[in-house]
């Protein structure tokens, strides 16, 4: 059986509270031992001294554009971007064409993902075509393998529909993930409503459009008991609402994205459409509130909202270009720069937010369609492992972007941490360790 011995790394497993210098032995698709001083047998030995050995990273919010927009990304190319960024599992959103709103299309995603570089799990829509008018067969979608329900890209506007969807999502044992945007407050909006939008003459997307939906939904969660997750939270008021809801014991979680942790509305000053996202980049005070929310345990998940677009689409004028940026290849570096390097959180906390917590959100921490227990490093568990160099200076170039699209505002930005090896089910799917081949002993 093929084996890989990862020797002498700082093994961080938030699920078990492990943070120690240990060896990890992988045989076949399993982790068979985690201990000090494991003797190497035949097989590959990786010197992990100076590196962090983490459970494979999990991103619960990506857009893979397949079916329907394969010129932007496919499940295959998106999975390559994922493993380049240290991710062993991604959850893809249903705003494809057609929408992921039937068991057949959910199964299609699993089918296409069979040869992907990482694990791919679909999130299915809560309403047919994400139109907000007719509920999908949520129970059947769950049985087909949907690991969450969301109309992402759009909010469910009607409170009555939202209540029905939450009730059905709760019965199916899934979590509802909301794109919080009150649409009548964001007509013609292309960036944060503030000083910069006024200066640039662009339509503004006010914070209250996000906060209103969270306030409404928290009340509906109180009535339905459904697990409810706020996607790509962008402003300080939202952090306060989530903190209050969690304080009342409601099953409410929220995620922050790299761009909302690193960039403000001022990034839009040059009309670069790679700074146009939904929800938009906001102000310094929002960034500080989001970081505080991460540090105090209000925000428990980080997610990229990886949103590939073709160059000709992003070449349109700012108010016409599509929203969104890619994020998988630069996410970990961005999280470290925003949260670990300034001291808001330490590495074990960061890893918790990108492994075991998203696994729990999507029920991937338990048996699922024959798989088991993602998000942790455990003897006998699946060998999804990410090696991270926490002290690697690098500057993002186009060559670092391994998906199909390159719409990112982080080209040319320097970071000082990076994933250097991604192992999925015992197979090295991506590596930047020049030495790993040299120490191959078999
Ligand atoms: Zn969204």
Short mmCIF file of C-alpha atoms and ligand atoms in Angstrom, two decimals:
data_model
loop_
_atom_site.label_atom_id
_atom_site.label_comp_id
_atom_site.label_asym_id
_atom_site.label_seq_id
_atom_site.Cartn_x
_atom_site.Cartn_y
_atom_site.Cartn_z
CA UNK A 1 0.00 0.00 0.00
CA UNK A 2 1.33 3.45 -0.89
CA UNK A 3 2.35 5.36 2.17
CA UNK A 4 3.32 8.92 2.97
CA UNK A 5 5.05 9.89 6.20
CA UNK A 6 4.73 13.57 7.06
CA UNK A 7 7.52 14.07 9.56
CA UNK A 8 8.10 16.67 12.23
CA UNK A 9 5.39 19.22 11.42
CA UNK A 10 3.33 21.29 13.81
CA UNK A 11 0.17 19.18 13.77
CA UNK A 12 -2.88 21.32 14.49
CA UNK A 13 -6.23 19.56 14.77
CA UNK A 14 -8.84 21.84 16.34
CA UNK A 15 -11.40 19.01 16.53
CA UNK A 16 -9.27 17.16 19.09
CA UNK A 17 -7.39 20.16 20.46
CA UNK A 18 -4.07 18.82 19.16
CA UNK A 19 -1.22 21.32 18.66
CA UNK A 20 2.11 19.53 18.86
CA UNK A 21 5.15 18.47 16.85
CA UNK A 22 4.16 15.06 15.52
CA UNK A 23 4.49 12.68 12.59
CA UNK A 24 1.48 11.69 10.49
CA UNK A 25 1.46 8.39 8.62
CA UNK A 26 -0.85 7.97 5.66
CA UNK A 27 -1.45 4.51 4.20
CA UNK A 28 -3.80 4.20 1.25
CA UNK A 29 -6.57 6.74 1.71
CA UNK A 30 -6.37 6.74 5.52
CA UNK A 31 -4.38 8.35 8.28
CA UNK A 32 -3.13 5.32 10.17
CA UNK A 33 -0.97 6.92 12.87
CA UNK A 34 -0.38 10.30 14.48
CA UNK A 35 2.52 10.10 16.95
CA UNK A 36 6.07 11.15 17.70
CA UNK A 37 8.95 9.30 16.07
CA UNK A 38 7.12 7.10 13.57
CA UNK A 39 9.67 4.95 11.70
CA UNK A 40 9.48 5.27 7.96
CA UNK A 41 8.83 2.08 6.09
CA UNK A 42 8.79 1.95 2.33
CA UNK A 43 7.19 5.04 0.91
CA UNK A 44 7.41 8.76 0.66
CA UNK A 45 8.80 10.85 3.50
CA UNK A 46 7.98 14.53 3.69
CA UNK A 47 10.04 16.77 5.94
CA UNK A 48 7.42 19.05 7.47
CA UNK A 49 9.67 20.85 9.92
CA UNK A 50 8.65 24.51 10.03
CA UNK A 51 5.30 23.66 8.45
CA UNK A 52 1.80 23.38 9.88
CA UNK A 53 0.02 20.07 9.27
CA UNK A 54 -3.70 20.82 9.12
CA UNK A 55 -6.83 18.88 8.29
CA UNK A 56 -7.66 19.50 4.63
CA UNK A 57 -9.19 22.95 4.25
CA UNK A 58 -12.93 23.18 3.55
CA UNK A 59 -14.62 26.06 1.72
CA UNK A 60 -18.41 26.02 2.14
CA UNK A 61 -19.06 28.72 -0.47
CA UNK A 62 -17.73 28.57 -4.03
CA UNK A 63 -19.20 29.05 -7.49
CA UNK A 64 -18.00 26.45 -9.98
CA UNK A 65 -20.21 27.66 -12.88
CA UNK A 66 -20.99 24.15 -14.13
CA UNK A 67 -23.48 23.47 -15.60
CA UNK A 68 -24.01 26.40 -17.91
CA UNK A 69 -21.05 28.77 -17.72
CA UNK A 70 -18.11 26.50 -18.35
CA UNK A 71 -16.19 29.34 -20.01
CA UNK A 72 -15.75 30.83 -16.50
CA UNK A 73 -14.97 27.68 -14.52
CA UNK A 74 -15.83 23.99 -14.43
CA UNK A 75 -16.02 21.57 -11.56
CA UNK A 76 -12.65 20.23 -12.71
CA UNK A 77 -10.88 23.60 -13.07
CA UNK A 78 -12.43 24.90 -9.87
CA UNK A 79 -11.16 21.86 -8.02
CA UNK A 80 -7.66 22.57 -9.36
CA UNK A 81 -7.87 26.11 -8.00
CA UNK A 82 -9.05 24.60 -4.72
CA UNK A 83 -6.14 22.22 -4.21
CA UNK A 84 -3.72 24.98 -5.26
CA UNK A 85 -5.16 26.91 -2.34
CA UNK A 86 -4.93 24.04 0.13
CA UNK A 87 -8.62 23.10 -0.05
CA UNK A 88 -9.55 19.42 -0.07
CA UNK A 89 -13.31 20.05 -0.03
CA UNK A 90 -15.49 22.76 -1.55
CA UNK A 91 -19.26 23.27 -1.49
CA UNK A 92 -20.64 24.72 -4.71
CA UNK A 93 -23.57 27.11 -4.93
CA UNK A 94 -26.70 26.42 -7.00
CA UNK A 95 -26.73 29.56 -9.19
CA UNK A 96 -25.79 27.60 -12.28
CA UNK A 97 -27.75 27.21 -15.53
CA UNK A 98 -29.83 25.22 -14.98
CA UNK A 99 -30.13 25.90 -11.26
CA UNK A 100 -29.20 23.10 -8.87
CA UNK A 101 -32.85 22.67 -7.90
CA UNK A 102 -33.62 19.02 -8.70
CA UNK A 103 -32.22 15.69 -7.49
CA UNK A 104 -31.06 14.95 -11.06
CA UNK A 105 -28.87 18.05 -11.21
CA UNK A 106 -27.50 17.41 -7.73
CA UNK A 107 -26.50 13.94 -8.90
CA UNK A 108 -25.00 15.47 -12.07
CA UNK A 109 -22.65 17.53 -9.88
CA UNK A 110 -21.52 14.41 -8.00
CA UNK A 111 -21.01 12.69 -11.32
CA UNK A 112 -18.86 15.49 -12.72
CA UNK A 113 -16.96 15.73 -9.45
CA UNK A 114 -15.83 12.12 -9.55
CA UNK A 115 -12.62 13.07 -11.39
CA UNK A 116 -12.16 16.41 -9.65
CA UNK A 117 -8.95 17.21 -7.79
CA UNK A 118 -10.81 17.70 -4.49
CA UNK A 119 -14.11 16.69 -2.93
CA UNK A 120 -17.05 18.71 -4.25
CA UNK A 121 -20.43 18.85 -2.53
CA UNK A 122 -23.43 20.69 -3.97
CA UNK A 123 -25.64 23.17 -2.15
CA UNK A 124 -29.12 23.06 -3.67
CA UNK A 125 -31.61 25.87 -4.22
CA UNK A 126 -34.51 26.49 -1.84
CA UNK A 127 -36.80 27.75 -4.60
CA UNK A 128 -37.21 26.58 -8.19
CA UNK A 129 -34.82 28.45 -10.48
CA UNK A 130 -33.95 30.62 -7.45
CA UNK A 131 -37.01 32.64 -8.40
CA UNK A 132 -38.41 32.77 -4.88
CA UNK A 133 -41.85 31.60 -5.96
CA UNK A 134 -42.07 27.83 -5.67
CA UNK A 135 -40.27 25.75 -3.06
CA UNK A 136 -37.98 22.94 -4.25
CA UNK A 137 -38.31 19.35 -2.99
CA UNK A 138 -35.85 19.91 -0.19
CA UNK A 139 -36.15 16.44 1.31
CA UNK A 140 -35.41 14.82 -2.07
CA UNK A 141 -32.52 17.21 -2.68
CA UNK A 142 -31.04 16.19 0.66
CA UNK A 143 -31.46 12.52 -0.20
CA UNK A 144 -29.68 13.13 -3.52
CA UNK A 145 -26.74 14.56 -1.57
CA UNK A 146 -27.29 18.31 -1.23
CA UNK A 147 -25.33 19.37 1.85
CA UNK A 148 -27.08 22.71 2.34
CA UNK A 149 -29.86 24.87 0.91
CA UNK A 150 -29.37 28.36 -0.51
CA UNK A 151 -30.62 30.66 -3.27
CA UNK A 152 -27.20 32.37 -3.18
CA UNK A 153 -26.79 35.15 -5.66
CA UNK A 154 -30.25 36.18 -4.53
CA UNK A 155 -32.09 36.47 -1.27
CA UNK A 156 -35.43 34.76 -0.69
CA UNK A 157 -37.48 37.94 -0.73
CA UNK A 158 -40.81 36.72 0.59
CA UNK A 159 -40.93 36.16 4.34
CA UNK A 160 -43.67 33.56 3.87
CA UNK A 161 -41.58 31.60 1.37
CA UNK A 162 -38.54 31.95 3.62
CA UNK A 163 -40.45 30.51 6.55
CA UNK A 164 -41.58 27.50 4.45
CA UNK A 165 -38.05 26.91 3.16
CA UNK A 166 -36.59 27.11 6.68
CA UNK A 167 -39.19 24.65 7.96
CA UNK A 168 -38.41 22.15 5.17
CA UNK A 169 -34.65 22.66 5.49
CA UNK A 170 -34.86 21.95 9.22
CA UNK A 171 -36.83 18.73 8.61
CA UNK A 172 -34.21 17.61 6.12
CA UNK A 173 -31.51 18.17 8.75
CA UNK A 174 -29.69 20.73 6.61
CA UNK A 175 -28.57 24.31 7.10
CA UNK A 176 -29.97 27.26 5.16
CA UNK A 177 -27.33 29.68 3.80
CA UNK A 178 -28.66 33.16 3.08
CA UNK A 179 -27.41 35.80 0.66
CA UNK A 180 -28.64 38.81 2.67
CA UNK A 181 -29.68 41.56 0.28
CA UNK A 182 -33.01 43.40 0.46
CA UNK A 183 -33.46 43.99 -3.28
CA UNK A 184 -35.53 47.17 -3.23
CA UNK A 185 -32.74 48.90 -1.32
CA UNK A 186 -30.03 47.87 -3.77
CA UNK A 187 -31.49 48.71 -7.18
CA UNK A 188 -28.74 49.82 -9.59
CA UNK A 189 -26.20 49.40 -6.82
CA UNK A 190 -22.66 48.52 -7.75
CA UNK A 191 -20.67 49.39 -4.62
CA UNK A 192 -20.97 50.41 -0.95
CA UNK A 193 -23.22 53.42 -0.41
CA UNK A 194 -20.79 55.98 0.97
CA UNK A 195 -18.36 58.74 0.16
CA UNK A 196 -16.61 56.85 -2.61
CA UNK A 197 -19.81 55.87 -4.46
CA UNK A 198 -20.92 59.51 -4.41
CA UNK A 199 -17.53 60.60 -5.74
CA UNK A 200 -17.54 57.98 -8.50
CA UNK A 201 -21.17 58.52 -9.40
CA UNK A 202 -22.04 54.87 -8.80
CA UNK A 203 -25.22 53.44 -7.27
CA UNK A 204 -24.82 52.58 -3.59
CA UNK A 205 -25.56 49.28 -1.74
CA UNK A 206 -26.32 50.36 1.85
CA UNK A 207 -25.50 48.28 4.95
CA UNK A 208 -29.13 48.29 5.99
CA UNK A 209 -30.05 46.09 3.01
CA UNK A 210 -27.98 43.30 4.59
CA UNK A 211 -29.00 44.00 8.18
CA UNK A 212 -32.75 44.02 7.46
CA UNK A 213 -32.67 40.51 6.01
CA UNK A 214 -30.64 39.18 8.92
CA UNK A 215 -33.08 40.76 11.40
CA UNK A 216 -36.08 39.27 9.62
CA UNK A 217 -34.50 35.85 9.25
CA UNK A 218 -33.39 35.65 12.88
CA UNK A 219 -37.04 36.03 13.87
CA UNK A 220 -38.00 33.23 11.46
CA UNK A 221 -35.22 31.04 12.87
CA UNK A 222 -36.74 31.61 16.30
CA UNK A 223 -40.03 30.21 14.97
CA UNK A 224 -38.70 27.35 12.86
CA UNK A 225 -35.54 26.26 14.69
CA UNK A 226 -33.73 25.85 11.36
CA UNK A 227 -29.95 26.13 11.31
CA UNK A 228 -29.30 29.42 9.53
CA UNK A 229 -26.03 30.71 8.10
CA UNK A 230 -25.28 34.23 6.89
CA UNK A 231 -23.05 34.18 3.83
CA UNK A 232 -20.28 36.72 3.15
CA UNK A 233 -21.19 39.08 5.98
CA UNK A 234 -19.95 42.58 5.10
CA UNK A 235 -20.77 45.11 7.78
CA UNK A 236 -20.48 45.96 11.45
CA UNK A 237 -24.24 46.01 12.10
CA UNK A 238 -24.53 42.44 10.82
CA UNK A 239 -21.87 41.28 13.27
CA UNK A 240 -23.90 42.80 16.12
CA UNK A 241 -27.08 41.06 14.93
CA UNK A 242 -25.34 37.68 14.72
CA UNK A 243 -23.76 38.17 18.13
CA UNK A 244 -27.15 38.95 19.68
CA UNK A 245 -28.87 35.99 17.99
CA UNK A 246 -26.16 33.57 19.12
CA UNK A 247 -26.34 35.10 22.58
CA UNK A 248 -29.99 34.08 22.67
CA UNK A 249 -29.01 30.52 21.81
CA UNK A 250 -30.37 30.53 18.24
CA UNK A 251 -28.69 28.19 15.69
CA UNK A 252 -27.24 31.09 13.71
CA UNK A 253 -23.76 31.18 12.16
CA UNK A 254 -21.97 33.53 9.79
CA UNK A 255 -19.01 33.56 7.45
CA UNK A 256 -16.50 36.25 6.48
CA UNK A 257 -14.66 36.35 3.15
CA UNK A 258 -11.04 37.35 2.46
CA UNK A 259 -11.92 40.52 0.53
CA UNK A 260 -14.20 41.79 3.31
CA UNK A 261 -11.31 41.33 5.72
CA UNK A 262 -8.65 43.01 3.58
CA UNK A 263 -10.13 45.71 1.32
CA UNK A 264 -12.31 48.80 1.71
CA UNK A 265 -14.49 50.81 -0.67
CA UNK A 266 -11.38 52.82 -1.53
CA UNK A 267 -10.18 49.89 -3.62
CA UNK A 268 -12.96 50.86 -6.08
CA UNK A 269 -11.48 54.33 -6.67
CA UNK A 270 -9.79 53.29 -9.91
CA UNK A 271 -13.01 51.71 -11.27
CA UNK A 272 -11.28 48.31 -11.23
CA UNK A 273 -14.14 45.85 -11.72
CA UNK A 274 -12.15 43.27 -9.75
CA UNK A 275 -13.17 45.28 -6.69
CA UNK A 276 -16.86 44.93 -7.51
CA UNK A 277 -18.48 42.33 -5.30
CA UNK A 278 -21.77 41.50 -3.72
CA UNK A 279 -22.06 42.43 -0.91
CA UNK A 280 -19.63 45.28 -1.60
CA UNK A 281 -16.35 46.27 0.03
CA UNK A 282 -17.16 48.62 2.89
CA UNK A 283 -15.21 50.76 5.38
CA UNK A 284 -12.38 50.31 7.89
CA UNK A 285 -14.82 50.27 10.78
CA UNK A 286 -16.63 47.32 9.16
CA UNK A 287 -13.37 45.40 8.71
CA UNK A 288 -12.50 45.99 12.36
CA UNK A 289 -15.95 44.82 13.48
CA UNK A 290 -15.72 41.66 11.36
CA UNK A 291 -12.26 40.89 12.75
CA UNK A 292 -13.58 41.47 16.25
CA UNK A 293 -16.47 39.13 15.44
CA UNK A 294 -14.01 36.44 14.36
CA UNK A 295 -11.89 36.95 17.47
CA UNK A 296 -14.79 36.76 19.93
CA UNK A 297 -16.42 33.72 18.35
CA UNK A 298 -19.38 35.46 16.68
CA UNK A 299 -18.14 34.56 13.19
CA UNK A 300 -17.11 30.90 13.18
CA UNK A 301 -16.53 30.21 9.49
CA UNK A 302 -14.44 31.70 6.68
CA UNK A 303 -15.42 31.23 3.03
CA UNK A 304 -14.12 32.58 -0.26
CA UNK A 305 -17.29 33.12 -2.33
CA UNK A 306 -14.95 32.14 -5.23
CA UNK A 307 -16.80 33.70 -8.19
CA UNK A 308 -15.05 33.30 -11.55
CA UNK A 309 -15.91 35.61 -14.44
CA UNK A 310 -14.48 35.88 -17.96
CA UNK A 311 -12.17 38.80 -18.86
CA UNK A 312 -14.61 40.33 -21.37
CA UNK A 313 -17.34 40.42 -18.71
CA UNK A 314 -15.09 42.13 -16.18
CA UNK A 315 -13.91 44.53 -18.95
CA UNK A 316 -17.35 46.16 -18.97
CA UNK A 317 -17.88 49.54 -17.27
CA UNK A 318 -18.04 49.28 -13.47
CA UNK A 319 -21.82 49.58 -13.24
CA UNK A 320 -22.37 46.89 -15.89
CA UNK A 321 -19.70 44.34 -14.94
CA UNK A 322 -20.75 41.25 -12.95
CA UNK A 323 -20.17 41.08 -9.20
CA UNK A 324 -17.55 38.75 -7.73
CA UNK A 325 -13.94 37.68 -7.62
CA UNK A 326 -12.11 34.39 -7.46
CA UNK A 327 -10.60 33.47 -4.11
CA UNK A 328 -9.49 29.87 -3.69
CA UNK A 329 -5.81 30.29 -4.56
CA UNK A 330 -5.22 33.28 -2.26
CA UNK A 331 -7.70 32.65 0.57
CA UNK A 332 -5.46 31.10 3.20
CA UNK A 333 -2.79 33.75 2.67
CA UNK A 334 -5.44 36.44 2.97
CA UNK A 335 -6.93 34.99 6.16
CA UNK A 336 -3.47 34.79 7.72
CA UNK A 337 -2.65 38.36 6.71
CA UNK A 338 -5.95 39.75 7.98
CA UNK A 339 -6.35 37.76 11.18
CA UNK A 340 -3.22 35.91 12.35
CA UNK A 341 -0.44 38.37 11.50
CA UNK A 342 -2.10 41.32 13.34
CA UNK A 343 -2.83 39.03 16.31
CA UNK A 344 -6.64 38.85 16.20
CA UNK A 345 -6.49 35.03 16.33
CA UNK A 346 -3.79 32.34 16.33
CA UNK A 347 -3.20 29.54 13.83
CA UNK A 348 -5.25 26.88 15.68
CA UNK A 349 -8.27 29.23 15.71
CA UNK A 350 -7.84 30.06 12.02
CA UNK A 351 -7.67 26.38 11.13
CA UNK A 352 -10.82 25.70 13.15
CA UNK A 353 -12.67 28.29 11.02
CA UNK A 354 -11.64 26.61 7.75
CA UNK A 355 -11.83 22.91 8.69
CA UNK A 356 -14.04 21.51 11.44
CA UNK A 357 -16.50 24.40 11.60
CA UNK A 358 -17.48 24.40 7.91
CA UNK A 359 -17.56 20.58 8.07
CA UNK A 360 -20.17 20.80 10.83
CA UNK A 361 -22.15 23.45 8.94
CA UNK A 362 -22.51 21.12 5.97
CA UNK A 363 -22.87 17.85 7.93
CA UNK A 364 -19.53 16.70 6.55
CA UNK A 365 -18.17 15.98 10.03
CA UNK A 366 -20.22 12.78 10.07
CA UNK A 367 -20.99 9.90 7.73
CA UNK A 368 -22.28 11.24 4.45
CA UNK A 369 -22.99 9.15 1.38
CA UNK A 370 -20.37 6.63 2.44
CA UNK A 371 -17.74 9.23 3.29
CA UNK A 372 -16.89 10.00 6.86
CA UNK A 373 -15.68 12.66 9.20
CA UNK A 374 -14.08 15.44 7.17
CA UNK A 375 -12.45 18.41 8.88
CA UNK A 376 -10.24 16.59 11.36
CA UNK A 377 -7.00 14.62 11.62
CA UNK A 378 -7.82 11.28 13.19
CA UNK A 379 -6.21 7.85 13.15
CA UNK A 380 -8.41 5.73 10.89
CA UNK A 381 -9.92 8.82 9.29
CA UNK A 382 -9.73 9.89 5.66
CA UNK A 383 -6.32 11.31 4.73
CA UNK A 384 -7.29 14.85 3.72
CA UNK A 385 -4.31 16.90 4.86
CA UNK A 386 -2.98 20.37 4.05
CA UNK A 387 0.60 21.47 4.75
CA UNK A 388 0.98 25.20 5.34
CA UNK A 389 4.14 27.26 5.41
CA UNK A 390 3.32 30.09 7.85
CA UNK A 391 6.48 32.00 6.88
CA UNK A 392 6.60 31.97 3.11
CA UNK A 393 6.82 35.34 1.37
CA UNK A 394 5.14 35.37 -2.02
CA UNK A 395 3.53 37.78 -4.45
CA UNK A 396 0.46 36.77 -6.44
CA UNK A 397 0.99 36.47 -10.20
CA UNK A 398 -1.26 35.09 -12.92
CA UNK A 399 0.77 31.90 -12.87
CA UNK A 400 -0.47 31.26 -9.33
CA UNK A 401 -4.10 31.17 -10.47
CA UNK A 402 -4.86 27.59 -11.44
CA UNK A 403 -8.57 27.86 -12.17
CA UNK A 404 -10.04 29.09 -15.43
CA UNK A 405 -10.54 32.74 -14.46
CA UNK A 406 -8.22 35.36 -13.01
CA UNK A 407 -10.59 38.08 -11.78
CA UNK A 408 -8.92 39.00 -8.53
CA UNK A 409 -7.87 42.32 -6.99
CA UNK A 410 -4.99 40.50 -5.26
CA UNK A 411 -2.70 40.20 -8.31
CA UNK A 412 0.58 41.81 -7.28
CA UNK A 413 -0.24 41.68 -3.54
CA UNK A 414 2.35 40.10 -1.25
CA UNK A 415 1.52 37.61 1.47
CA UNK A 416 3.57 35.71 4.02
CA UNK A 417 1.84 32.36 4.40
CA UNK A 418 0.89 29.74 1.87
CA UNK A 419 -0.34 26.15 1.56
CA UNK A 420 2.51 24.03 0.19
CA UNK A 421 0.93 20.61 -0.14
CA UNK A 422 -2.62 19.33 -0.49
CA UNK A 423 -3.40 15.66 0.09
CA UNK A 424 -6.88 14.38 -0.78
CA UNK A 425 -7.75 10.84 0.26
CA UNK A 426 -4.07 9.93 0.58
CA UNK A 427 -3.10 11.35 -2.81
CA UNK A 428 -0.88 14.39 -3.24
CA UNK A 429 -3.02 16.60 -5.46
CA UNK A 430 -0.85 19.70 -5.29
CA UNK A 431 2.64 20.42 -4.04
CA UNK A 432 5.06 23.31 -3.90
CA UNK A 433 7.63 21.38 -1.85
CA UNK A 434 10.62 20.99 -4.11
CA UNK A 435 12.15 18.55 -1.68
CA UNK A 436 9.26 16.13 -1.53
CA UNK A 437 10.34 14.27 -4.62
CA UNK A 438 13.97 14.21 -3.51
CA UNK A 439 13.18 12.45 -0.26
CA UNK A 440 11.09 9.84 -1.96
CA UNK A 441 12.71 6.71 -0.58
CA UNK A 442 10.84 3.90 -2.24
ZN1 LIG B 1 -23.92 35.62 -2.36
#
